[in-house]
């Protein structure tokens, strides 16, 4: 692994990629919402389909492995870390919708509503992970889109 200079968090000049806000991106390119969603989907794929099985057998990449108690604490503090957690959740839910073969469950997609759904889950499941909350929200949204109550 190449060692980066302490003066800069950008990869050396001439490299095809550079670091931007903690994400590797093409030099001169933008970190788009689609790329973030793709990264979140990759993390979700690594995590597995079942949130319970995921925590026991798969590595969770990103903020999905944080506990709901941490989610709630960061949310109440309005910290920068919560912004990353919220973005991870929105990316996870968006990617789940994008790759789902059923009805589009985010036709009326609202990032604040997605974060609110995980707020609700985490307030009653503080020992669970953010991934569990995001996965439960996806299950609920899928059921609503299919007309199941």
Short mmCIF file of N, CA and C in Angstrom, two decimals:
data_model
loop_
_atom_site.label_atom_id
_atom_site.label_comp_id
_atom_site.label_asym_id
_atom_site.label_seq_id
_atom_site.Cartn_x
_atom_site.Cartn_y
_atom_site.Cartn_z
N UNK A 1 0.85 -1.17 0.00
CA UNK A 1 0.00 0.00 0.00
C UNK A 1 0.89 1.23 0.00
N UNK A 2 0.61 2.17 -0.90
CA UNK A 2 1.43 3.37 -1.02
C UNK A 2 1.21 4.27 0.19
N UNK A 3 2.30 4.84 0.65
CA UNK A 3 2.23 5.73 1.80
C UNK A 3 1.92 7.14 1.31
N UNK A 4 0.94 7.78 1.92
CA UNK A 4 0.57 9.14 1.53
C UNK A 4 1.29 10.14 2.41
N UNK A 5 1.54 11.30 1.86
CA UNK A 5 2.19 12.39 2.57
C UNK A 5 1.29 12.89 3.70
N UNK A 6 1.90 13.31 4.79
CA UNK A 6 1.12 13.87 5.90
C UNK A 6 0.56 15.24 5.53
N UNK A 7 1.15 15.91 4.53
CA UNK A 7 0.71 17.24 4.14
C UNK A 7 -0.57 17.22 3.33
N UNK A 8 -0.89 16.10 2.71
CA UNK A 8 -2.04 16.05 1.82
C UNK A 8 -2.73 14.71 1.94
N UNK A 9 -4.05 14.72 1.79
CA UNK A 9 -4.78 13.47 1.78
C UNK A 9 -5.11 13.05 0.36
N UNK A 10 -4.44 13.64 -0.62
CA UNK A 10 -4.65 13.33 -2.02
C UNK A 10 -3.50 12.45 -2.49
N UNK A 11 -3.82 11.45 -3.32
CA UNK A 11 -2.79 10.56 -3.83
C UNK A 11 -1.77 11.36 -4.64
N UNK A 12 -0.58 10.78 -4.85
CA UNK A 12 0.48 11.52 -5.53
C UNK A 12 0.07 11.97 -6.92
N UNK A 13 0.68 13.08 -7.37
CA UNK A 13 0.36 13.68 -8.65
C UNK A 13 0.58 12.68 -9.77
N UNK A 14 -0.33 12.68 -10.73
CA UNK A 14 -0.23 11.77 -11.87
C UNK A 14 -1.01 10.48 -11.66
N UNK A 15 -1.45 10.21 -10.43
CA UNK A 15 -2.23 9.00 -10.17
C UNK A 15 -3.60 9.13 -10.80
N UNK A 16 -4.21 8.01 -11.13
CA UNK A 16 -5.52 8.03 -11.78
C UNK A 16 -6.64 8.32 -10.81
N UNK A 17 -6.38 8.18 -9.52
CA UNK A 17 -7.41 8.40 -8.51
C UNK A 17 -6.89 9.30 -7.42
N UNK A 18 -7.79 9.86 -6.63
CA UNK A 18 -7.43 10.68 -5.49
C UNK A 18 -8.48 10.50 -4.40
N UNK A 19 -8.10 10.83 -3.17
CA UNK A 19 -9.03 10.74 -2.05
C UNK A 19 -9.83 12.02 -1.97
N UNK A 20 -11.11 11.88 -1.74
CA UNK A 20 -11.99 13.04 -1.57
C UNK A 20 -13.00 12.71 -0.50
N UNK A 21 -12.90 13.36 0.62
CA UNK A 21 -13.87 13.13 1.69
C UNK A 21 -13.91 11.69 2.16
N UNK A 22 -12.78 11.00 2.12
CA UNK A 22 -12.74 9.63 2.58
C UNK A 22 -13.09 8.62 1.50
N UNK A 23 -13.39 9.08 0.28
CA UNK A 23 -13.72 8.18 -0.82
C UNK A 23 -12.70 8.29 -1.92
N UNK A 24 -12.34 7.19 -2.52
CA UNK A 24 -11.44 7.20 -3.65
C UNK A 24 -12.26 7.51 -4.89
N UNK A 25 -11.81 8.47 -5.67
CA UNK A 25 -12.55 8.86 -6.86
C UNK A 25 -11.59 9.08 -8.01
N UNK A 26 -12.09 9.05 -9.26
CA UNK A 26 -11.22 9.34 -10.38
C UNK A 26 -10.68 10.77 -10.25
N UNK A 27 -9.40 10.96 -10.57
CA UNK A 27 -8.81 12.29 -10.47
C UNK A 27 -9.61 13.26 -11.31
N UNK A 28 -10.00 14.38 -10.69
CA UNK A 28 -10.77 15.40 -11.39
C UNK A 28 -12.25 15.09 -11.48
N UNK A 29 -12.66 13.89 -11.10
CA UNK A 29 -14.07 13.51 -11.17
C UNK A 29 -14.80 13.84 -9.89
N UNK A 30 -16.10 13.68 -9.91
CA UNK A 30 -16.89 13.96 -8.72
C UNK A 30 -17.34 12.66 -8.07
N UNK A 31 -17.47 12.68 -6.75
CA UNK A 31 -18.05 11.57 -6.04
C UNK A 31 -19.55 11.76 -6.16
N UNK A 32 -20.19 10.97 -6.99
CA UNK A 32 -21.61 11.16 -7.24
C UNK A 32 -22.45 10.30 -6.32
N UNK A 33 -23.72 10.65 -6.25
CA UNK A 33 -24.65 9.89 -5.42
C UNK A 33 -24.73 8.45 -5.92
N UNK A 34 -24.63 8.27 -7.23
CA UNK A 34 -24.69 6.93 -7.81
C UNK A 34 -23.49 6.10 -7.36
N UNK A 35 -22.30 6.71 -7.31
CA UNK A 35 -21.12 5.99 -6.85
C UNK A 35 -21.23 5.63 -5.39
N UNK A 36 -21.75 6.56 -4.59
CA UNK A 36 -21.94 6.28 -3.16
C UNK A 36 -22.93 5.13 -3.00
N UNK A 37 -24.02 5.15 -3.78
CA UNK A 37 -25.00 4.06 -3.72
C UNK A 37 -24.37 2.75 -4.12
N UNK A 38 -23.52 2.77 -5.14
CA UNK A 38 -22.85 1.54 -5.57
C UNK A 38 -21.94 1.01 -4.47
N UNK A 39 -21.21 1.92 -3.80
CA UNK A 39 -20.35 1.50 -2.69
C UNK A 39 -21.18 0.92 -1.55
N UNK A 40 -22.30 1.57 -1.26
CA UNK A 40 -23.17 1.07 -0.19
C UNK A 40 -23.74 -0.29 -0.55
N UNK A 41 -24.10 -0.46 -1.84
CA UNK A 41 -24.62 -1.75 -2.26
C UNK A 41 -23.55 -2.82 -2.12
N UNK A 42 -22.32 -2.48 -2.50
CA UNK A 42 -21.24 -3.45 -2.36
C UNK A 42 -21.07 -3.85 -0.90
N UNK A 43 -21.15 -2.87 0.00
CA UNK A 43 -21.04 -3.17 1.42
C UNK A 43 -22.22 -4.03 1.88
N UNK A 44 -23.41 -3.70 1.37
CA UNK A 44 -24.60 -4.48 1.75
C UNK A 44 -24.50 -5.90 1.23
N UNK A 45 -23.95 -6.05 0.01
CA UNK A 45 -23.79 -7.38 -0.55
C UNK A 45 -22.83 -8.19 0.30
N UNK A 46 -21.75 -7.56 0.74
CA UNK A 46 -20.80 -8.25 1.61
C UNK A 46 -21.47 -8.64 2.92
N UNK A 47 -22.42 -7.82 3.35
CA UNK A 47 -23.07 -8.05 4.63
C UNK A 47 -24.08 -9.20 4.57
N UNK A 48 -24.53 -9.59 3.39
CA UNK A 48 -25.48 -10.68 3.26
C UNK A 48 -26.90 -10.18 3.29
N UNK A 49 -27.84 -11.08 3.01
CA UNK A 49 -29.25 -10.70 2.92
C UNK A 49 -29.89 -10.58 4.29
N UNK A 50 -29.61 -11.48 5.17
CA UNK A 50 -30.21 -11.45 6.50
C UNK A 50 -29.34 -10.66 7.46
N UNK A 51 -29.92 -9.69 8.13
CA UNK A 51 -29.13 -8.87 9.04
C UNK A 51 -28.59 -9.69 10.22
N UNK A 52 -29.35 -10.66 10.71
CA UNK A 52 -28.86 -11.47 11.80
C UNK A 52 -27.70 -12.35 11.34
N UNK A 53 -27.83 -12.95 10.18
CA UNK A 53 -26.77 -13.79 9.65
C UNK A 53 -25.55 -12.94 9.31
N UNK A 54 -25.79 -11.73 8.83
CA UNK A 54 -24.70 -10.86 8.44
C UNK A 54 -23.79 -10.56 9.62
N UNK A 55 -24.37 -10.25 10.76
CA UNK A 55 -23.54 -9.88 11.90
C UNK A 55 -22.73 -11.06 12.41
N UNK A 56 -23.20 -12.29 12.15
CA UNK A 56 -22.50 -13.46 12.64
C UNK A 56 -21.47 -13.99 11.64
N UNK A 57 -21.69 -13.79 10.33
CA UNK A 57 -20.83 -14.45 9.36
C UNK A 57 -20.15 -13.55 8.35
N UNK A 58 -20.52 -12.31 8.24
CA UNK A 58 -19.97 -11.43 7.22
C UNK A 58 -19.43 -10.14 7.83
N UNK A 59 -18.40 -9.61 7.18
CA UNK A 59 -17.85 -8.33 7.58
C UNK A 59 -18.75 -7.23 7.03
N UNK A 60 -19.01 -6.22 7.82
CA UNK A 60 -19.80 -5.07 7.40
C UNK A 60 -18.83 -3.92 7.17
N UNK A 61 -18.87 -3.34 5.99
CA UNK A 61 -17.97 -2.25 5.63
C UNK A 61 -18.72 -0.94 5.78
N UNK A 62 -18.14 0.03 6.44
CA UNK A 62 -18.77 1.33 6.59
C UNK A 62 -19.53 1.42 7.90
N UNK A 63 -20.44 2.37 7.95
CA UNK A 63 -21.16 2.69 9.19
C UNK A 63 -22.30 1.74 9.52
N UNK A 64 -22.57 0.77 8.68
CA UNK A 64 -23.63 -0.19 8.95
C UNK A 64 -23.37 -1.05 10.17
N UNK A 65 -22.11 -1.19 10.56
CA UNK A 65 -21.77 -2.01 11.71
C UNK A 65 -21.91 -1.29 13.05
N UNK A 66 -22.18 0.01 13.01
CA UNK A 66 -22.36 0.76 14.26
C UNK A 66 -23.64 0.30 14.96
N UNK A 67 -23.66 0.43 16.26
CA UNK A 67 -24.87 0.04 17.00
C UNK A 67 -25.94 1.11 16.86
N UNK A 68 -27.16 0.70 17.08
CA UNK A 68 -28.27 1.66 17.08
C UNK A 68 -28.10 2.67 18.21
N UNK A 69 -27.52 2.25 19.32
CA UNK A 69 -27.27 3.19 20.42
C UNK A 69 -26.34 4.31 19.95
N UNK A 70 -25.31 3.94 19.17
CA UNK A 70 -24.39 4.95 18.64
C UNK A 70 -25.12 5.85 17.63
N UNK A 71 -25.97 5.25 16.78
CA UNK A 71 -26.77 6.02 15.81
C UNK A 71 -27.55 7.10 16.54
N UNK A 72 -28.26 6.68 17.59
CA UNK A 72 -29.11 7.61 18.34
C UNK A 72 -28.27 8.71 18.99
N UNK A 73 -27.15 8.35 19.59
CA UNK A 73 -26.26 9.33 20.23
C UNK A 73 -25.73 10.33 19.21
N UNK A 74 -25.25 9.83 18.08
CA UNK A 74 -24.70 10.71 17.03
C UNK A 74 -25.81 11.58 16.44
N UNK A 75 -27.00 11.04 16.29
CA UNK A 75 -28.14 11.77 15.73
C UNK A 75 -28.51 12.93 16.65
N UNK A 76 -28.58 12.65 17.95
CA UNK A 76 -28.94 13.70 18.91
C UNK A 76 -27.89 14.79 18.97
N UNK A 77 -26.60 14.41 18.75
CA UNK A 77 -25.52 15.38 18.77
C UNK A 77 -25.35 16.12 17.45
N UNK A 78 -26.02 15.63 16.40
CA UNK A 78 -25.89 16.25 15.09
C UNK A 78 -24.44 16.27 14.60
N UNK A 79 -23.71 15.20 14.87
CA UNK A 79 -22.28 15.16 14.57
C UNK A 79 -22.00 14.89 13.09
N UNK A 80 -20.80 15.23 12.64
CA UNK A 80 -20.41 14.88 11.27
C UNK A 80 -20.46 13.36 11.04
N UNK A 81 -20.15 12.58 12.07
CA UNK A 81 -20.22 11.13 11.91
C UNK A 81 -21.64 10.68 11.60
N UNK A 82 -22.64 11.37 12.16
CA UNK A 82 -24.02 11.01 11.85
C UNK A 82 -24.32 11.25 10.37
N UNK A 83 -23.74 12.29 9.80
CA UNK A 83 -23.93 12.55 8.38
C UNK A 83 -23.45 11.36 7.57
N UNK A 84 -22.29 10.82 7.92
CA UNK A 84 -21.77 9.64 7.23
C UNK A 84 -22.69 8.44 7.45
N UNK A 85 -23.17 8.28 8.67
CA UNK A 85 -24.07 7.16 8.96
C UNK A 85 -25.35 7.28 8.14
N UNK A 86 -25.92 8.47 8.14
CA UNK A 86 -27.15 8.69 7.37
C UNK A 86 -26.95 8.46 5.89
N UNK A 87 -25.81 8.92 5.35
CA UNK A 87 -25.52 8.70 3.94
C UNK A 87 -25.35 7.21 3.64
N UNK A 88 -24.74 6.47 4.57
CA UNK A 88 -24.59 5.04 4.37
C UNK A 88 -25.96 4.38 4.28
N UNK A 89 -26.86 4.75 5.17
CA UNK A 89 -28.21 4.18 5.18
C UNK A 89 -28.96 4.53 3.89
N UNK A 90 -28.92 5.79 3.49
CA UNK A 90 -29.62 6.21 2.26
C UNK A 90 -29.05 5.45 1.06
N UNK A 91 -27.74 5.28 1.01
CA UNK A 91 -27.12 4.51 -0.07
C UNK A 91 -27.54 3.05 -0.05
N UNK A 92 -27.58 2.46 1.13
CA UNK A 92 -27.99 1.06 1.27
C UNK A 92 -29.43 0.87 0.78
N UNK A 93 -30.32 1.72 1.24
CA UNK A 93 -31.74 1.60 0.87
C UNK A 93 -31.92 1.87 -0.62
N UNK A 94 -31.22 2.87 -1.14
CA UNK A 94 -31.31 3.18 -2.57
C UNK A 94 -30.80 2.03 -3.42
N UNK A 95 -29.67 1.45 -3.02
CA UNK A 95 -29.11 0.32 -3.77
C UNK A 95 -30.03 -0.90 -3.69
N UNK A 96 -30.61 -1.15 -2.52
CA UNK A 96 -31.55 -2.27 -2.39
C UNK A 96 -32.73 -2.08 -3.33
N UNK A 97 -33.23 -0.86 -3.44
CA UNK A 97 -34.33 -0.57 -4.35
C UNK A 97 -33.89 -0.74 -5.81
N UNK A 98 -32.71 -0.23 -6.14
CA UNK A 98 -32.21 -0.28 -7.52
C UNK A 98 -32.08 -1.72 -8.01
N UNK A 99 -31.58 -2.60 -7.16
CA UNK A 99 -31.33 -3.98 -7.56
C UNK A 99 -32.49 -4.92 -7.25
N UNK A 100 -33.54 -4.43 -6.63
CA UNK A 100 -34.72 -5.25 -6.31
C UNK A 100 -35.51 -5.51 -7.59
N UNK A 101 -36.04 -6.71 -7.71
CA UNK A 101 -36.81 -7.04 -8.91
C UNK A 101 -38.30 -6.80 -8.74
N UNK A 102 -38.71 -6.39 -7.56
CA UNK A 102 -40.12 -6.09 -7.30
C UNK A 102 -40.44 -4.65 -7.66
N UNK A 103 -41.59 -4.18 -7.21
CA UNK A 103 -41.98 -2.78 -7.48
C UNK A 103 -40.97 -1.80 -6.89
N UNK A 104 -40.85 -0.64 -7.52
CA UNK A 104 -39.96 0.42 -7.04
C UNK A 104 -40.53 0.93 -5.71
N UNK A 105 -39.84 0.65 -4.62
CA UNK A 105 -40.37 1.06 -3.32
C UNK A 105 -39.90 2.45 -2.90
N UNK A 106 -39.15 3.13 -3.75
CA UNK A 106 -38.71 4.49 -3.43
C UNK A 106 -39.24 5.51 -4.42
N UNK A 107 -40.39 5.26 -5.01
CA UNK A 107 -40.97 6.22 -5.95
C UNK A 107 -41.12 7.59 -5.31
N UNK A 108 -41.49 7.62 -4.07
CA UNK A 108 -41.63 8.88 -3.32
C UNK A 108 -40.44 9.04 -2.36
N UNK A 109 -39.26 8.58 -2.80
CA UNK A 109 -38.08 8.55 -1.94
C UNK A 109 -37.72 9.89 -1.32
N UNK A 110 -37.57 9.89 -0.03
CA UNK A 110 -37.20 11.08 0.72
C UNK A 110 -36.10 10.67 1.71
N UNK A 111 -34.87 11.19 1.53
CA UNK A 111 -33.79 10.81 2.44
C UNK A 111 -34.13 11.04 3.92
N UNK A 112 -34.87 12.10 4.22
CA UNK A 112 -35.23 12.35 5.62
C UNK A 112 -36.16 11.28 6.16
N UNK A 113 -37.06 10.77 5.31
CA UNK A 113 -37.96 9.70 5.74
C UNK A 113 -37.18 8.40 5.94
N UNK A 114 -36.17 8.16 5.10
CA UNK A 114 -35.34 6.96 5.25
C UNK A 114 -34.60 7.02 6.58
N UNK A 115 -33.99 8.15 6.87
CA UNK A 115 -33.27 8.32 8.14
C UNK A 115 -34.26 8.21 9.30
N UNK A 116 -35.44 8.77 9.15
CA UNK A 116 -36.46 8.68 10.19
C UNK A 116 -36.89 7.24 10.46
N UNK A 117 -36.95 6.43 9.40
CA UNK A 117 -37.29 5.01 9.57
C UNK A 117 -36.26 4.29 10.42
N UNK A 118 -34.98 4.60 10.19
CA UNK A 118 -33.93 3.98 11.00
C UNK A 118 -33.93 4.56 12.41
N UNK A 119 -34.27 5.84 12.55
CA UNK A 119 -34.44 6.43 13.90
C UNK A 119 -35.45 5.62 14.70
N UNK A 120 -36.60 5.35 14.08
CA UNK A 120 -37.66 4.60 14.77
C UNK A 120 -37.18 3.21 15.17
N UNK A 121 -36.51 2.53 14.26
CA UNK A 121 -36.01 1.19 14.56
C UNK A 121 -34.99 1.24 15.70
N UNK A 122 -34.03 2.15 15.57
CA UNK A 122 -32.95 2.20 16.55
C UNK A 122 -33.41 2.63 17.94
N UNK A 123 -34.45 3.44 18.02
CA UNK A 123 -34.93 3.85 19.34
C UNK A 123 -35.48 2.67 20.14
N UNK A 124 -35.99 1.66 19.43
CA UNK A 124 -36.51 0.50 20.15
C UNK A 124 -35.60 -0.72 20.08
N UNK A 125 -34.46 -0.62 19.38
CA UNK A 125 -33.50 -1.73 19.26
C UNK A 125 -32.06 -1.22 19.45
N UNK A 126 -31.73 -0.61 20.59
CA UNK A 126 -30.41 0.02 20.76
C UNK A 126 -29.23 -0.94 20.63
N UNK A 127 -29.43 -2.21 20.88
CA UNK A 127 -28.33 -3.18 20.79
C UNK A 127 -28.10 -3.73 19.40
N UNK A 128 -29.00 -3.44 18.47
CA UNK A 128 -28.86 -3.92 17.09
C UNK A 128 -27.94 -2.98 16.31
N UNK A 129 -27.65 -3.34 15.06
CA UNK A 129 -26.78 -2.52 14.22
C UNK A 129 -27.59 -1.60 13.31
N UNK A 130 -26.92 -0.60 12.78
CA UNK A 130 -27.52 0.30 11.80
C UNK A 130 -27.94 -0.52 10.57
N UNK A 131 -27.14 -1.50 10.20
CA UNK A 131 -27.49 -2.40 9.09
C UNK A 131 -28.84 -3.07 9.36
N UNK A 132 -29.05 -3.54 10.57
CA UNK A 132 -30.32 -4.18 10.92
C UNK A 132 -31.48 -3.22 10.73
N UNK A 133 -31.29 -1.97 11.15
CA UNK A 133 -32.34 -0.96 10.98
C UNK A 133 -32.61 -0.66 9.52
N UNK A 134 -31.55 -0.53 8.72
CA UNK A 134 -31.71 -0.26 7.28
C UNK A 134 -32.38 -1.44 6.60
N UNK A 135 -31.98 -2.65 6.97
CA UNK A 135 -32.56 -3.85 6.37
C UNK A 135 -34.05 -3.98 6.74
N UNK A 136 -34.37 -3.71 8.00
CA UNK A 136 -35.78 -3.76 8.42
C UNK A 136 -36.60 -2.73 7.65
N UNK A 137 -36.03 -1.55 7.43
CA UNK A 137 -36.73 -0.52 6.67
C UNK A 137 -36.96 -0.97 5.23
N UNK A 138 -35.96 -1.57 4.61
CA UNK A 138 -36.11 -2.08 3.24
C UNK A 138 -37.24 -3.12 3.20
N UNK A 139 -37.27 -4.02 4.16
CA UNK A 139 -38.33 -5.05 4.20
C UNK A 139 -39.71 -4.39 4.31
N UNK A 140 -39.81 -3.37 5.16
CA UNK A 140 -41.08 -2.67 5.34
C UNK A 140 -41.50 -1.94 4.06
N UNK A 141 -40.56 -1.26 3.42
CA UNK A 141 -40.87 -0.52 2.20
C UNK A 141 -41.25 -1.46 1.06
N UNK A 142 -40.59 -2.61 0.98
CA UNK A 142 -40.94 -3.62 -0.04
C UNK A 142 -42.36 -4.11 0.18
N UNK A 143 -42.70 -4.41 1.42
CA UNK A 143 -44.05 -4.90 1.73
C UNK A 143 -45.09 -3.85 1.38
N UNK A 144 -44.83 -2.59 1.71
CA UNK A 144 -45.78 -1.51 1.36
C UNK A 144 -45.97 -1.40 -0.14
N UNK A 145 -44.86 -1.49 -0.90
CA UNK A 145 -44.92 -1.36 -2.35
C UNK A 145 -45.71 -2.49 -2.98
N UNK A 146 -45.70 -3.65 -2.34
CA UNK A 146 -46.45 -4.80 -2.84
C UNK A 146 -47.88 -4.81 -2.32
N UNK A 147 -48.23 -3.82 -1.49
CA UNK A 147 -49.58 -3.75 -0.96
C UNK A 147 -49.84 -4.63 0.23
N UNK A 148 -48.76 -5.15 0.86
CA UNK A 148 -48.88 -6.01 2.04
C UNK A 148 -48.81 -5.11 3.27
N UNK A 149 -49.68 -5.35 4.22
CA UNK A 149 -49.68 -4.53 5.44
C UNK A 149 -48.93 -5.22 6.55
#
